Coordinates of C-alpha atoms and ligand atoms in Angstrom, one line a residue:
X13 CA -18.0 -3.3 -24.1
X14 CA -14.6 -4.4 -26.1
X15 CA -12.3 -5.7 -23.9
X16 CA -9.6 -4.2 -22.5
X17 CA -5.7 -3.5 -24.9
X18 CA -3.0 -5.3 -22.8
X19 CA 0.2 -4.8 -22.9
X20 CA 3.0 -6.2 -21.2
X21 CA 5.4 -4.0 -19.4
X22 CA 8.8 -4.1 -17.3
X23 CA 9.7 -1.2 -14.9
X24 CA 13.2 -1.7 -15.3
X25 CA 13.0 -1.2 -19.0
X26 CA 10.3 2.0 -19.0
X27 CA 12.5 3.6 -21.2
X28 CA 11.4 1.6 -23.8
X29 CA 8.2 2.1 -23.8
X30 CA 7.5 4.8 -25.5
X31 CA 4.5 3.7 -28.0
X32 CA 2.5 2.2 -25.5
X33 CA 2.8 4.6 -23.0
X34 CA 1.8 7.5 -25.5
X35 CA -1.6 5.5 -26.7
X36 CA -1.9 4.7 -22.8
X37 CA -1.9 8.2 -22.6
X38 CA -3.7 9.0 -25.0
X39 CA -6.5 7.1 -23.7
X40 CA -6.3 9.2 -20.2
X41 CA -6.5 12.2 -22.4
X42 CA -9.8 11.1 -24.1
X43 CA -11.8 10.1 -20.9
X44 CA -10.9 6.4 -20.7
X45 CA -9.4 4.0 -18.2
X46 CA -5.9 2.3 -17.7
X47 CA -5.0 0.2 -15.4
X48 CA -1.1 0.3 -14.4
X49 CA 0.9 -1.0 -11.8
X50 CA 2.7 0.9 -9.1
X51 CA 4.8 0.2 -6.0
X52 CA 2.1 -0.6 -3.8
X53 CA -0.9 -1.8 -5.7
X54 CA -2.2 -1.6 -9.2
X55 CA -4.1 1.4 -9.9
X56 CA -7.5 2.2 -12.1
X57 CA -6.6 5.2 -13.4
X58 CA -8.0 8.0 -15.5
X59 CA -8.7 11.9 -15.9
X60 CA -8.7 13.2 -12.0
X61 CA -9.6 16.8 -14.1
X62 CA -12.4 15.3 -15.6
X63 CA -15.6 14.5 -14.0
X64 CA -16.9 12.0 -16.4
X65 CA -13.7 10.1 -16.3
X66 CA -14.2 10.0 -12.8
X67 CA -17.8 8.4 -13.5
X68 CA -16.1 5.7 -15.1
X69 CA -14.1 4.7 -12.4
X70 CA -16.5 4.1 -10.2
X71 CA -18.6 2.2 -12.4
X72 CA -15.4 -0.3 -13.6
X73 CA -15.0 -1.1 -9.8
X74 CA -18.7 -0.7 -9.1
X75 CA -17.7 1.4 -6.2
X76 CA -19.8 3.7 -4.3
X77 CA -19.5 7.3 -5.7
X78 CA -18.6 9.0 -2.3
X79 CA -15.1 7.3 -1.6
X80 CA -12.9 9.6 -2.9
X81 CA -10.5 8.5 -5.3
X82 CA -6.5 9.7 -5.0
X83 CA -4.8 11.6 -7.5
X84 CA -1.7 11.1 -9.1
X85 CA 1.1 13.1 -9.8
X86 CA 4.2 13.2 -11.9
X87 CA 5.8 16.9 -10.8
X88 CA 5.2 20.0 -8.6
X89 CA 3.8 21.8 -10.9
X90 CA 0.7 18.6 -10.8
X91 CA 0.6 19.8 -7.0
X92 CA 0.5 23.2 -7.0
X93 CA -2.2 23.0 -9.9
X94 CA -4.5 20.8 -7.8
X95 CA -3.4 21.2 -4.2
X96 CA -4.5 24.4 -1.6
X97 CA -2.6 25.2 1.3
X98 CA 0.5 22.9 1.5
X99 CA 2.4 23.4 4.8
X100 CA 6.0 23.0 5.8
X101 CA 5.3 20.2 6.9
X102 CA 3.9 18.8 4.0
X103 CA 7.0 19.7 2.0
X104 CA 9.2 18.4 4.0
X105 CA 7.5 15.1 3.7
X106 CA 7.1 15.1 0.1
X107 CA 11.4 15.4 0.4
X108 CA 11.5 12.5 2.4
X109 CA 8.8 10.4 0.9
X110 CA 8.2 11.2 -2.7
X111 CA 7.6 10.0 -5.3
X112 CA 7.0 6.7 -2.9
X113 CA 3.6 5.1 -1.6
X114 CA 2.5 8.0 0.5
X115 CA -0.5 9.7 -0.3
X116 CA -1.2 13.1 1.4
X117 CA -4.6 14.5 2.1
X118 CA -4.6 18.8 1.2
X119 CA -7.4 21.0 0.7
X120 CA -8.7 20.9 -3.3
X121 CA -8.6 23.6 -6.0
X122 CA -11.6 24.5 -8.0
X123 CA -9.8 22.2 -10.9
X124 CA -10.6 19.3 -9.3
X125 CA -14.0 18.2 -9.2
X126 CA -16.3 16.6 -6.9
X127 CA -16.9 13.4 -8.4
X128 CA -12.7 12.8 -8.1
X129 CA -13.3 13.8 -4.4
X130 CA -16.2 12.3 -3.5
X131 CA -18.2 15.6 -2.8
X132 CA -15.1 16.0 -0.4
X133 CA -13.2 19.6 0.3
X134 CA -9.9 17.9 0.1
X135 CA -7.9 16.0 -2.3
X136 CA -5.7 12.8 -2.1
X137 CA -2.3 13.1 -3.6
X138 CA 0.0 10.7 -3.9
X139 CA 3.3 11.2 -6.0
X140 CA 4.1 7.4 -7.6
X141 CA 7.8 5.6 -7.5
X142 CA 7.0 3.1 -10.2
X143 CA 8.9 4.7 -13.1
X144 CA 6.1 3.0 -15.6
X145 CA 3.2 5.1 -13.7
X146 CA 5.7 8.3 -13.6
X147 CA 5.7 7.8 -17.4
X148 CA 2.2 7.6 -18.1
X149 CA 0.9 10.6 -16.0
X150 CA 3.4 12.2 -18.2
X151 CA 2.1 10.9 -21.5
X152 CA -1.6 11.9 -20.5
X153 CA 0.0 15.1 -19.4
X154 CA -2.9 15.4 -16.8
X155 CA -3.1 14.3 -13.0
X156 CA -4.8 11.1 -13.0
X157 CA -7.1 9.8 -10.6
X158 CA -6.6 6.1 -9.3
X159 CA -8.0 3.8 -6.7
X160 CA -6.9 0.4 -6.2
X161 CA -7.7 -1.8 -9.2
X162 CA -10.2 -4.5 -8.0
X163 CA -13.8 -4.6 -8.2
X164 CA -14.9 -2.9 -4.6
X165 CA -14.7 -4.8 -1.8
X166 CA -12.5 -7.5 -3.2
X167 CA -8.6 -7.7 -2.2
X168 CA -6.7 -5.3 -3.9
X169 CA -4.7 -6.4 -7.1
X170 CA -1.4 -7.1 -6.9
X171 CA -0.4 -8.9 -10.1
X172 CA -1.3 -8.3 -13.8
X173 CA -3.0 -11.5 -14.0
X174 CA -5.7 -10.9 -11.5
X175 CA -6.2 -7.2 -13.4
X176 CA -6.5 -9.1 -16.6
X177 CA -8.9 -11.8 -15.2
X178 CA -10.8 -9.3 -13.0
X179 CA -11.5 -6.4 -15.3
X180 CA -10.3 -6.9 -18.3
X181 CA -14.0 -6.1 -19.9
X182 CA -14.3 -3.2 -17.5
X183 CA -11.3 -0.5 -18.8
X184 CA -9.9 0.4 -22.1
X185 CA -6.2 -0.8 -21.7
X186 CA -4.1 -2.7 -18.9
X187 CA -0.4 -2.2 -18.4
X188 CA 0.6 -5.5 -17.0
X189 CA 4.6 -5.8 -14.8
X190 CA 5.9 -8.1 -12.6
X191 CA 3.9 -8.6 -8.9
X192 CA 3.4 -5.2 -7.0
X193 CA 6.4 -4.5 -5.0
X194 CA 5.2 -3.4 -1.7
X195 CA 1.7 -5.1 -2.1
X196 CA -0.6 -2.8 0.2
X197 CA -1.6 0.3 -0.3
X198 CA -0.1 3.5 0.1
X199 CA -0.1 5.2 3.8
X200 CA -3.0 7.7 3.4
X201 CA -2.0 10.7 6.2
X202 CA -4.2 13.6 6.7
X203 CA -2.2 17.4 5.9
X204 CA -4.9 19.7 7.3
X205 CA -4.3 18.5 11.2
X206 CA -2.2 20.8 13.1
X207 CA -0.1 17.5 13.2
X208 CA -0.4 15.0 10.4
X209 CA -2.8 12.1 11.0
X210 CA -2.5 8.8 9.3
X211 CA -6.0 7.6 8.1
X212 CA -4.9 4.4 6.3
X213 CA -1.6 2.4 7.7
X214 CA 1.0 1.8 4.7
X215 CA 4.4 1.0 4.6
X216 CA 5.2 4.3 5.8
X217 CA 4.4 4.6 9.6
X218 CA 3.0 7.1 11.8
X219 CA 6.1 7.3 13.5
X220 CA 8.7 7.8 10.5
X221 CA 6.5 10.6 9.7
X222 CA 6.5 12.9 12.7
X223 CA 10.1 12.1 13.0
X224 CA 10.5 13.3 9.4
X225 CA 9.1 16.5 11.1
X226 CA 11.4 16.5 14.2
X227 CA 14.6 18.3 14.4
X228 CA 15.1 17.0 18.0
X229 CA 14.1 14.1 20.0
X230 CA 12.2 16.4 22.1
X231 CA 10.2 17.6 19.5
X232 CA 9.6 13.8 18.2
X233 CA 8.1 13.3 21.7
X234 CA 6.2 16.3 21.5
X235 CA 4.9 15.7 18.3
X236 CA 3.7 12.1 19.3
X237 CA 1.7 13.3 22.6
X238 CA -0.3 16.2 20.1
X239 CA -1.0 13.5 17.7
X240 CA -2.5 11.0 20.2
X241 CA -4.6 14.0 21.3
X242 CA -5.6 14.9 17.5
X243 CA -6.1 11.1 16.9
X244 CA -8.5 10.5 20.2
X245 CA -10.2 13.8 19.1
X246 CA -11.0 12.3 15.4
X247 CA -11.8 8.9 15.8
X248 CA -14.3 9.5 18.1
X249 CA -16.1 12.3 16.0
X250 CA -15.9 9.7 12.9
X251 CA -17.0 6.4 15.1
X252 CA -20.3 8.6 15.8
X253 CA -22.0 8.1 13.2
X254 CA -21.3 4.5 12.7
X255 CA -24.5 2.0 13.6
X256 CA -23.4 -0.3 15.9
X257 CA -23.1 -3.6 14.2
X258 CA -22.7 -2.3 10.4
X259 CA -20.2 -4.2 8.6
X260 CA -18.2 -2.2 5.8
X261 CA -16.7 -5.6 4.3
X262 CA -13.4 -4.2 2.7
X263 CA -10.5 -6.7 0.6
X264 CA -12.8 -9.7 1.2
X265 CA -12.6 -13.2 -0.8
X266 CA -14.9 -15.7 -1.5
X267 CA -14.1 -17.7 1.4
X268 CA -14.8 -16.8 4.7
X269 CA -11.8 -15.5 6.8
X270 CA -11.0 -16.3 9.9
X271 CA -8.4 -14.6 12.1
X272 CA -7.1 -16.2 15.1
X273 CA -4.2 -17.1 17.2
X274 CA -1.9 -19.9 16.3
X275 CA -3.3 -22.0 19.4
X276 CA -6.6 -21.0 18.4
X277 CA -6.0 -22.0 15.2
X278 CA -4.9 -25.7 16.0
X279 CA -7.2 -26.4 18.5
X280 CA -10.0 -25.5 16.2
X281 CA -8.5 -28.1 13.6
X282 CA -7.9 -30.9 15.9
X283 CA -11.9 -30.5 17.4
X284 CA -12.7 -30.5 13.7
X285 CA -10.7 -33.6 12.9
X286 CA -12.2 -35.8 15.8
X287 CA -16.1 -34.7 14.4
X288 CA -16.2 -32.3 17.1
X289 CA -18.4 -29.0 17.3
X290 CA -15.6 -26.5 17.6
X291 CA -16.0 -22.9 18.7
X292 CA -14.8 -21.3 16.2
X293 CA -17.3 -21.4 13.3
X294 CA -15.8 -24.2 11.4
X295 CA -18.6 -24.8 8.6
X296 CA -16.8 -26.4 5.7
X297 CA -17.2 -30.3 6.8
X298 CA -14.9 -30.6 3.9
X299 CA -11.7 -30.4 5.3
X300 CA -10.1 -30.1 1.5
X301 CA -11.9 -26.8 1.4
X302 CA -9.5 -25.4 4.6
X303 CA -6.6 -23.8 4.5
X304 CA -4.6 -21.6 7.1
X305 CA -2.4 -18.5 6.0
X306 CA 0.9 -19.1 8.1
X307 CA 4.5 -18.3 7.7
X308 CA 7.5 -20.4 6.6
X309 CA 8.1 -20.9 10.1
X310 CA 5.1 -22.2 11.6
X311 CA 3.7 -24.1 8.7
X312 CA 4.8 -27.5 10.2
X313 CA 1.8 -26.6 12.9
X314 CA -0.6 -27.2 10.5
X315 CA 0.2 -29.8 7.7
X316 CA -1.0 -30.1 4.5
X317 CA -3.5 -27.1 5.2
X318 CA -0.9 -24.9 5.4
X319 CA -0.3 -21.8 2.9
X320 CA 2.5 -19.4 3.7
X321 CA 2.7 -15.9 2.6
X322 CA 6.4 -16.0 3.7
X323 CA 8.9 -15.5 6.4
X324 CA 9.1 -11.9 7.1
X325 CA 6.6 -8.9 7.3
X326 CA 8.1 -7.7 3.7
X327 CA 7.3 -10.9 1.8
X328 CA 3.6 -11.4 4.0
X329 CA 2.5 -7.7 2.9
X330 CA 4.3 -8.6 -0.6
X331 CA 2.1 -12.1 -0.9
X332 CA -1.3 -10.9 1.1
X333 CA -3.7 -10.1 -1.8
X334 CA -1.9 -12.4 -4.4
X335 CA -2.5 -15.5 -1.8
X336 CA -6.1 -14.6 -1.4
X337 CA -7.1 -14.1 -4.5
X338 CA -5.5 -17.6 -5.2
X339 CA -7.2 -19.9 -2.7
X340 CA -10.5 -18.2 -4.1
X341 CA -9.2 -19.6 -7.9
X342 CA -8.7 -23.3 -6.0
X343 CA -12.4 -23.0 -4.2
X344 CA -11.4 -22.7 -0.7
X345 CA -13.8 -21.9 1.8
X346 CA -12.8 -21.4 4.6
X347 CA -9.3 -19.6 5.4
X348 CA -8.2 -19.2 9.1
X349 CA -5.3 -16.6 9.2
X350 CA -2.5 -16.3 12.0
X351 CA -2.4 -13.4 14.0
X352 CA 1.0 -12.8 12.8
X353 CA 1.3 -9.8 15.3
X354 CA 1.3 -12.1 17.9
X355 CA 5.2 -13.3 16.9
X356 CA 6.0 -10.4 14.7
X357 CA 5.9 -6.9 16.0
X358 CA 6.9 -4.3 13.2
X359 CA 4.8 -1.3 12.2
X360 CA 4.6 -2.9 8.8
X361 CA 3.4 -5.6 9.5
X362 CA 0.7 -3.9 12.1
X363 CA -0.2 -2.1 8.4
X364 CA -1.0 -5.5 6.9
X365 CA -2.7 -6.8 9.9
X366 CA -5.1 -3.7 9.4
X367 CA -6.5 -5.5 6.0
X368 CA -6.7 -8.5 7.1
X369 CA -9.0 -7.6 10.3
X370 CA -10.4 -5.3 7.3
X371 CA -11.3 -8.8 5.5
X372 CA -12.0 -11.1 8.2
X373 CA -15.7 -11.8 8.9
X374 CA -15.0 -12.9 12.8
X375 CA -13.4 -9.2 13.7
X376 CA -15.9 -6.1 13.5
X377 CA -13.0 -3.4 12.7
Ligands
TXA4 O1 -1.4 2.7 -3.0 C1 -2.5 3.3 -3.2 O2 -2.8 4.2 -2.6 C2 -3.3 2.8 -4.4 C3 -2.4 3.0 -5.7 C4 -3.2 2.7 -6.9 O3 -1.9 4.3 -5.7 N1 -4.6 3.5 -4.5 C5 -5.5 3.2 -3.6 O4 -6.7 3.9 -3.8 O5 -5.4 2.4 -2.6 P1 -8.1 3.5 -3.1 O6 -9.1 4.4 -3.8 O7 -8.3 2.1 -3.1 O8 -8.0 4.1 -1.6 C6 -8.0 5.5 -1.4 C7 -8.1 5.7 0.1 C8 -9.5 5.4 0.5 O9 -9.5 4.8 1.8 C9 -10.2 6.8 0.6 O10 -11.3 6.9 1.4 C10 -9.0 7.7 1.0 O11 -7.9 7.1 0.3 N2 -9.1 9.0 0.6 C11 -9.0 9.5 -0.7 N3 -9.3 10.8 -0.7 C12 -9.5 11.2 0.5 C13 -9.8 12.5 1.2 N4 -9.9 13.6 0.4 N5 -10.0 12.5 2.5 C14 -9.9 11.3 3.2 N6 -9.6 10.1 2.7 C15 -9.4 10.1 1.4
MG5 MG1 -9.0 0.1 -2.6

């Protein structure tokens, strides 16, 4: 295969875009694959209408063919086309929340086919902020179908120069901006609960949805006690399933992460530095091949292995993928991460904490 067209793009300027958003467009139309940034992730995108598009997808992030992909929309007429049975509920978040990085689960139309969904009922839809990803679903004048734009398995991509070094011989054009904004993905919440259920954590909590849905504070409460029932209910029908022991490795470098406390963490490094036999799976002898993901503030705990992602839960999401992906371009091999819930609490940052358990080989989550 050619490699990919890139072109370089600035969201603040989309206006000006016009000729390569029409050929990235264009490309959608035809069956091929773009990859363009968004507000919480860059995205793979192509046809969601179009089952062979879909293929392709799957085969560019060599991704099994029964995770459903989400689908992205530039108007309401997009939703009503693809979208069954939208509640209140559901438009009243899409006010609130849209276009923005929340993706909302409703049951499919025939339009949309199986391979966009997985085999699944329902579809993901997920109405985009980033003005240049508003732009192109309106070039290809179809709803286009997008997961996260690494390879599976591997941390998401955050930055044009990882999509170009990453997959560059695996889609037909890349739209590269600036570093993703948010830098996780988009909260994924579940529409066809009585009360809406978020699958995958984002930026967008649990909580600032149902009170999105609450006229009272009454009602909030009320709405929090039937989602903790809901929630109870589903987890345990989907943990069924599950063999015990199976590990579903999910944003994972090269190196082997480690997630531990911030005592943990130091005690671990001073065992290793006096030729100890620490704990807590310290295998690199080569200390140059360490590093631990901190924050501004604590970095001093750990000297010259130190990397932070930042000093508040905005900048740690914002830096998360970016930093992995770079210690993997230096050969680290070993990164021990801070719980950073342990200092921190916001439900942000409990968000980004859920991908890094997701990547971290010492927590079965
Ligand atoms: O921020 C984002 O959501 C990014 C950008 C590109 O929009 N996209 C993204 O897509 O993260 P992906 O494919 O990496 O993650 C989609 C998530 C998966 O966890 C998938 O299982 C879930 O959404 N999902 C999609 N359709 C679903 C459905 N019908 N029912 C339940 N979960 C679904
Ligand atoms: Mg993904």
């Amino acid at each position: 295969m050619k490699g990919a067209i890139i072109n370089y793009v600035q969201e603040n300027r989309a206006g000006e875009y016009a000729d390569v958003l029409e050929s990235a467009g264009n490309i959608i139309k035809n069956g091929g694959t773009v990859i363009f940034p968004t507000e919480t992730v860059y995205g793979l995108g192509a046809n969601a209408l179009d089952p062979r598009a879909a293929k392709r997808i799957y085969k560019a992030k060599g991704r099994p063919s029964d995770n459903p992909l989400i689908v992205h929309i530039c108007d309401y007429e997009m939703l009503e086309a693809i979208a069954d049975g939208i509640s209140k509920d559901a438009r009243r978040l899409m006010e609130r929340f849209w276009p923005g990085p929340l993706t909302m689960i409703f049951y499919k139309k025939a339009i949309i086919p199986d391979e966009t969904t997985g085999g699944l009922e329902s579809v993901a839809v997920r109405m985009p902020a980033n003005k240049i990803a508003l732009r192109l679903i309106k070039e290809a004048g179809v709803p286009i179908a997008a997961p996260s734009a690494n390879i599976s398995g591997k941390p998401s991509i955050t930055s044009g120069k990882y999509a170009i070094e990453e997959m560059a011989e695996r889609v037909d054009m890349i739209l590269m901006d600036e570093d993703s904004e948010i830098g996780i993905e988009s909260t994924v919440v579940d529409m066809t609960m009585a009360v809406p259920v978020v699958l995958r954590p984002g930026i967008i909590s649990q909580r600032e949805i149902l009170k999105a849905l609450a006229d009272s504070q009454e009602e909030y409460e009320r709405l929090i006690d039937q989602h903790e029932d809901i929630r109870y209910a589903y987890y345990s029908a989907l943990s069924e399933p599950k063999s015990p022991g199976m590990k579903y490795t999910h944003y994972s470098p090269n190196a082997r992460l480690i997630l531990l406390s911030s005592q943990e963490i130091s005690d671990c490094l001073r065992l290793a530095g006096q030729g100890g036999n620490p704990p807590c799976l310290i295998d690199s002898k080569d200390m140059t091949k360490i590093r631990v993901l901190t924050t501004d503030q604590n970095m001093y705990k750990y000297g010259e292995l130190a990397v932070s992602l930042g000093s508040d839960d905005r900048e740690i999401g914002r830096n998360l993928f970016r930093v992995l992906r770079d210690l993997d371009e230096e050969g680290v091999e070993l990164i021990f991460c801070e719980d950073f819930e342990e200092e921190y609490k916001s439900d942000f940052l409990s968000a980004v904490m859920n991908r890094i358990k997701k990547a971290a080989s010492n927590i079965n989550y």
